Amino acid sequence: MYNQQKMRPNIVIVATELPFVQVNIYRLDTTLCMKYASYLITVVVCWIIYLICLLTGYNTFYEVESVRLIFKRHPDIAVEFRAKNQHLRKACMDFLLSLIETMCQSLEELSNEDLVEADVALTYLRDAGFKVDWLEKKLDHVKVKKEKEQFCVARLQEMEDSLLELWKKCSDLDALVEKEEEELSDTRTPLSLDDVV
């Protein structure tokens, strides 16, 4: 006799009944176990990174949280980074954080020189062993937005100049209209007896 029932979503119980023996075999759902293992590994790695950050000098919450978020979203970012010196590792991470902070500035504050320097910083980080393809895509996106912003600012300036010119023309036409109305009023004024005689 073979009996199968689900006790929990992740554990399947298979029961086999023999004449005098009952055997229960617990079999775990492997896909669910892999998800839990993956999640557990991610949590452990994040905590290890958090502790390393605290030990290497990232003592403000913002820095620690930023580094944690970077490694959570991009766990393979520093797989090829092999610097042994703690100060060099911290300097590279500071460099990465500064680059990200620069990219988070508003487009008004961000100059073209800043974007060129960000490109150089990205190349430096890539050469140091960081996998920053995702950051390069974001930087390209920021560059496109900056170009669009500059185009919009230039176009807006043209429109404002045109509007100012139109206001000037309108003002000049308004003055001409007033002058013509005065002339028309003078022309329509009937002649008086003194004017005729």
mmCIF file of C-alpha atoms in Angstrom:
data_model
loop_
_atom_site.group_PDB
_atom_site.id
_atom_site.type_symbol
_atom_site.label_atom_id
_atom_site.label_comp_id
_atom_site.label_asym_id
_atom_site.label_seq_id
_atom_site.Cartn_x
_atom_site.Cartn_y
_atom_site.Cartn_z
ATOM 1 C CA MET A 1 0.000 0.000 0.000
ATOM 2 C CA TYR A 2 1.392 3.420 -0.987
ATOM 3 C CA ASN A 3 0.182 6.641 0.611
ATOM 4 C CA GLN A 4 1.384 10.167 -0.274
ATOM 5 C CA GLN A 5 0.262 13.369 1.377
ATOM 6 C CA LYS A 6 1.594 16.894 1.734
ATOM 7 C CA MET A 7 2.160 18.111 5.255
ATOM 8 C CA ARG A 8 3.895 21.396 4.360
ATOM 9 C CA PRO A 9 4.505 22.978 0.989
ATOM 10 C CA ASN A 10 8.181 22.053 1.072
ATOM 11 C CA ILE A 11 8.128 18.556 2.621
ATOM 12 C CA VAL A 12 6.516 15.554 0.991
ATOM 13 C CA ILE A 13 5.868 12.539 3.204
ATOM 14 C CA VAL A 14 5.873 9.156 1.574
ATOM 15 C CA ALA A 15 4.502 6.397 3.785
ATOM 16 C CA THR A 16 4.908 2.720 3.039
ATOM 17 C CA GLU A 17 3.040 0.191 5.132
ATOM 18 C CA LEU A 18 4.396 -3.343 5.366
ATOM 19 C CA PRO A 19 2.622 -6.101 7.340
ATOM 20 C CA PHE A 20 4.345 -5.321 10.646
ATOM 21 C CA VAL A 21 6.420 -2.210 9.755
ATOM 22 C CA GLN A 22 5.489 1.330 8.812
ATOM 23 C CA VAL A 23 8.270 3.362 7.146
ATOM 24 C CA ASN A 24 8.032 7.129 6.644
ATOM 25 C CA ILE A 25 10.488 8.687 4.205
ATOM 26 C CA TYR A 26 10.823 12.454 4.199
ATOM 27 C CA ARG A 27 11.785 13.929 0.868
ATOM 28 C CA LEU A 28 12.413 17.688 0.554
ATOM 29 C CA ASP A 29 11.303 19.582 -2.490
ATOM 30 C CA THR A 30 14.687 20.412 -4.107
ATOM 31 C CA THR A 31 13.674 23.629 -5.890
ATOM 32 C CA LEU A 32 12.350 25.102 -2.674
ATOM 33 C CA CYS A 33 15.476 24.028 -0.804
ATOM 34 C CA MET A 34 17.635 25.727 -3.441
ATOM 35 C CA LYS A 35 15.655 28.947 -3.033
ATOM 36 C CA TYR A 36 16.071 28.868 0.743
ATOM 37 C CA ALA A 37 19.771 28.058 0.411
ATOM 38 C CA SER A 38 20.249 30.895 -2.078
ATOM 39 C CA TYR A 39 18.409 33.300 0.200
ATOM 40 C CA LEU A 40 20.411 32.158 3.226
ATOM 41 C CA ILE A 41 23.690 32.571 1.356
ATOM 42 C CA THR A 42 22.676 36.082 0.273
ATOM 43 C CA VAL A 43 21.811 37.044 3.848
ATOM 44 C CA VAL A 44 25.084 35.627 5.182
ATOM 45 C CA VAL A 45 27.120 37.378 2.475
ATOM 46 C CA CYS A 46 25.377 40.687 3.221
ATOM 47 C CA TRP A 47 26.139 40.351 6.926
ATOM 48 C CA ILE A 48 29.768 39.470 6.197
ATOM 49 C CA ILE A 49 30.058 42.516 3.938
ATOM 50 C CA TYR A 50 28.431 44.635 6.618
ATOM 51 C CA LEU A 51 30.976 43.435 9.197
ATOM 52 C CA ILE A 52 33.870 43.933 6.787
ATOM 53 C CA CYS A 53 32.660 47.464 6.112
ATOM 54 C CA LEU A 54 32.562 48.210 9.809
ATOM 55 C CA LEU A 55 36.039 46.761 10.299
ATOM 56 C CA THR A 56 37.554 48.582 7.321
ATOM 57 C CA GLY A 57 36.394 52.021 8.299
ATOM 58 C CA TYR A 58 32.925 52.523 6.880
ATOM 59 C CA ASN A 59 31.387 53.708 10.081
ATOM 60 C CA THR A 60 28.561 55.923 8.931
ATOM 61 C CA PHE A 61 25.220 54.322 8.309
ATOM 62 C CA TYR A 62 25.014 55.801 4.814
ATOM 63 C CA GLU A 63 28.343 54.262 3.743
ATOM 64 C CA VAL A 64 27.552 50.871 5.239
ATOM 65 C CA GLU A 65 24.048 50.853 3.773
ATOM 66 C CA SER A 66 25.368 51.907 0.361
ATOM 67 C CA VAL A 67 28.002 49.166 0.307
ATOM 68 C CA ARG A 68 25.459 46.603 1.519
ATOM 69 C CA LEU A 69 23.023 47.586 -1.219
ATOM 70 C CA ILE A 70 25.732 47.444 -3.897
ATOM 71 C CA PHE A 71 26.795 43.938 -2.884
ATOM 72 C CA LYS A 72 23.206 42.788 -2.484
ATOM 73 C CA ARG A 73 22.233 43.844 -5.987
ATOM 74 C CA HIS A 74 25.581 42.999 -7.602
ATOM 75 C CA PRO A 75 27.172 40.195 -5.558
ATOM 76 C CA ASP A 76 29.817 39.485 -8.200
ATOM 77 C CA ILE A 77 31.088 43.085 -8.391
ATOM 78 C CA ALA A 78 34.377 42.382 -6.589
ATOM 79 C CA VAL A 79 34.965 38.742 -7.536
ATOM 80 C CA GLU A 80 38.060 39.612 -9.585
ATOM 81 C CA PHE A 81 39.274 42.360 -7.226
ATOM 82 C CA ARG A 82 42.399 40.975 -5.568
ATOM 83 C CA ALA A 83 43.926 43.867 -3.595
ATOM 84 C CA LYS A 84 45.489 42.618 -0.362
ATOM 85 C CA ASN A 85 46.168 45.995 1.224
ATOM 86 C CA GLN A 86 43.260 47.113 3.401
ATOM 87 C CA HIS A 87 43.850 50.808 2.629
ATOM 88 C CA LEU A 88 43.835 50.118 -1.103
ATOM 89 C CA ARG A 89 40.594 48.137 -0.807
ATOM 90 C CA LYS A 90 38.984 50.963 1.171
ATOM 91 C CA ALA A 91 40.255 53.545 -1.332
ATOM 92 C CA CYS A 92 38.729 51.594 -4.229
ATOM 93 C CA MET A 93 35.409 51.261 -2.404
ATOM 94 C CA ASP A 94 35.486 54.988 -1.597
ATOM 95 C CA PHE A 95 36.149 55.615 -5.277
ATOM 96 C CA LEU A 96 33.152 53.460 -6.213
ATOM 97 C CA LEU A 97 30.913 55.202 -3.674
ATOM 98 C CA SER A 98 32.062 58.635 -4.884
ATOM 99 C CA LEU A 99 31.322 57.667 -8.471
ATOM 100 C CA ILE A 100 27.829 56.513 -7.545
ATOM 101 C CA GLU A 101 27.267 59.651 -5.472
ATOM 102 C CA THR A 102 28.354 61.786 -8.442
ATOM 103 C CA MET A 103 25.903 59.970 -10.695
ATOM 104 C CA CYS A 104 23.105 60.593 -8.179
ATOM 105 C CA GLN A 105 23.507 64.375 -8.384
ATOM 106 C CA SER A 106 20.845 66.395 -10.120
ATOM 107 C CA LEU A 107 21.528 67.118 -13.779
ATOM 108 C CA GLU A 108 21.740 70.829 -13.010
ATOM 109 C CA GLU A 109 24.664 70.223 -10.632
ATOM 110 C CA LEU A 110 26.347 67.680 -12.911
ATOM 111 C CA SER A 111 28.707 69.201 -15.466
ATOM 112 C CA ASN A 112 30.131 67.651 -18.617
ATOM 113 C CA GLU A 113 33.530 67.576 -16.895
ATOM 114 C CA ASP A 114 31.987 65.534 -14.083
ATOM 115 C CA LEU A 115 30.757 63.005 -16.635
ATOM 116 C CA VAL A 116 34.201 62.782 -18.248
ATOM 117 C CA GLU A 117 35.763 62.233 -14.810
ATOM 118 C CA ALA A 118 33.112 59.599 -14.061
ATOM 119 C CA ASP A 119 34.132 57.794 -17.257
ATOM 120 C CA VAL A 120 37.763 57.849 -16.126
ATOM 121 C CA ALA A 121 36.772 56.581 -12.664
ATOM 122 C CA LEU A 122 34.759 53.771 -14.213
ATOM 123 C CA THR A 123 37.743 52.728 -16.330
ATOM 124 C CA TYR A 124 39.949 52.773 -13.222
ATOM 125 C CA LEU A 125 37.513 50.566 -11.298
ATOM 126 C CA ARG A 126 37.223 48.140 -14.214
ATOM 127 C CA ASP A 127 41.033 47.945 -14.452
ATOM 128 C CA ALA A 128 41.224 47.319 -10.688
ATOM 129 C CA GLY A 129 39.071 44.213 -11.121
ATOM 130 C CA PHE A 130 35.555 45.416 -10.404
ATOM 131 C CA LYS A 131 32.703 44.184 -12.584
ATOM 132 C CA VAL A 132 30.941 47.453 -13.283
ATOM 133 C CA ASP A 133 29.061 46.788 -16.526
ATOM 134 C CA TRP A 134 25.794 47.692 -14.785
ATOM 135 C CA LEU A 135 27.310 50.999 -13.642
ATOM 136 C CA GLU A 136 28.535 51.754 -17.156
ATOM 137 C CA LYS A 137 24.974 51.348 -18.451
ATOM 138 C CA LYS A 138 23.713 53.716 -15.751
ATOM 139 C CA LEU A 139 26.434 56.239 -16.598
ATOM 140 C CA ASP A 140 25.485 56.068 -20.288
ATOM 141 C CA HIS A 141 21.866 56.667 -19.247
ATOM 142 C CA VAL A 142 22.924 59.715 -17.193
ATOM 143 C CA LYS A 143 24.933 61.032 -20.167
ATOM 144 C CA VAL A 144 21.898 60.703 -22.445
ATOM 145 C CA LYS A 145 19.741 62.506 -19.881
ATOM 146 C CA LYS A 146 22.386 65.263 -19.556
ATOM 147 C CA GLU A 147 22.472 65.732 -23.345
ATOM 148 C CA LYS A 148 18.677 65.885 -23.419
ATOM 149 C CA GLU A 149 18.707 68.376 -20.542
ATOM 150 C CA GLN A 150 21.233 70.580 -22.365
ATOM 151 C CA PHE A 151 19.174 70.384 -25.557
ATOM 152 C CA CYS A 152 16.006 71.308 -23.643
ATOM 153 C CA VAL A 153 17.760 74.200 -21.884
ATOM 154 C CA ALA A 154 19.059 75.538 -25.223
ATOM 155 C CA ARG A 155 15.634 75.153 -26.829
ATOM 156 C CA LEU A 156 13.966 76.829 -23.861
ATOM 157 C CA GLN A 157 16.433 79.729 -24.113
ATOM 158 C CA GLU A 158 15.600 80.100 -27.818
ATOM 159 C CA MET A 159 11.887 80.136 -27.003
ATOM 160 C CA GLU A 160 12.373 82.710 -24.258
ATOM 161 C CA ASP A 161 14.407 84.899 -26.639
ATOM 162 C CA SER A 162 11.680 84.568 -29.293
ATOM 163 C CA LEU A 163 9.032 85.371 -26.710
ATOM 164 C CA LEU A 164 10.978 88.446 -25.580
ATOM 165 C CA GLU A 165 11.271 89.554 -29.201
ATOM 166 C CA LEU A 166 7.538 89.034 -29.699
ATOM 167 C CA TRP A 167 6.782 91.014 -26.535
ATOM 168 C CA LYS A 168 8.954 93.853 -27.878
ATOM 169 C CA LYS A 169 7.153 93.738 -31.240
ATOM 170 C CA CYS A 170 3.835 93.612 -29.432
ATOM 171 C CA SER A 171 4.809 96.624 -27.340
ATOM 172 C CA ASP A 172 5.940 98.526 -30.454
ATOM 173 C CA LEU A 173 2.687 97.628 -32.239
ATOM 174 C CA ASP A 174 0.723 98.698 -29.179
ATOM 175 C CA ALA A 175 2.441 102.104 -29.293
ATOM 176 C CA LEU A 176 1.685 102.397 -33.033
ATOM 177 C CA VAL A 177 -1.964 101.498 -32.405
ATOM 178 C CA GLU A 178 -2.238 104.240 -29.776
ATOM 179 C CA LYS A 179 -0.639 106.763 -32.149
ATOM 180 C CA GLU A 180 -3.000 105.761 -34.994
ATOM 181 C CA GLU A 181 -6.009 105.994 -32.661
ATOM 182 C CA GLU A 182 -4.961 109.528 -31.688
ATOM 183 C CA GLU A 183 -4.584 110.483 -35.355
ATOM 184 C CA LEU A 184 -7.938 108.898 -36.142
ATOM 185 C CA SER A 185 -9.512 110.770 -33.268
ATOM 186 C CA ASP A 186 -7.999 114.033 -34.506
ATOM 187 C CA THR A 187 -9.180 113.289 -38.036
ATOM 188 C CA ARG A 188 -12.727 112.521 -36.934
ATOM 189 C CA THR A 189 -13.048 115.642 -34.876
ATOM 190 C CA PRO A 190 -15.613 117.846 -36.582
ATOM 191 C CA LEU A 191 -14.599 121.308 -37.598
ATOM 192 C CA SER A 192 -15.716 124.127 -35.410
ATOM 193 C CA LEU A 193 -17.181 127.405 -36.610
ATOM 194 C CA ASP A 194 -13.834 129.095 -36.057
ATOM 195 C CA ASP A 195 -12.113 126.479 -38.201
ATOM 196 C CA VAL A 196 -14.556 126.933 -41.058
ATOM 197 C CA VAL A 197 -14.775 130.760 -41.023
#
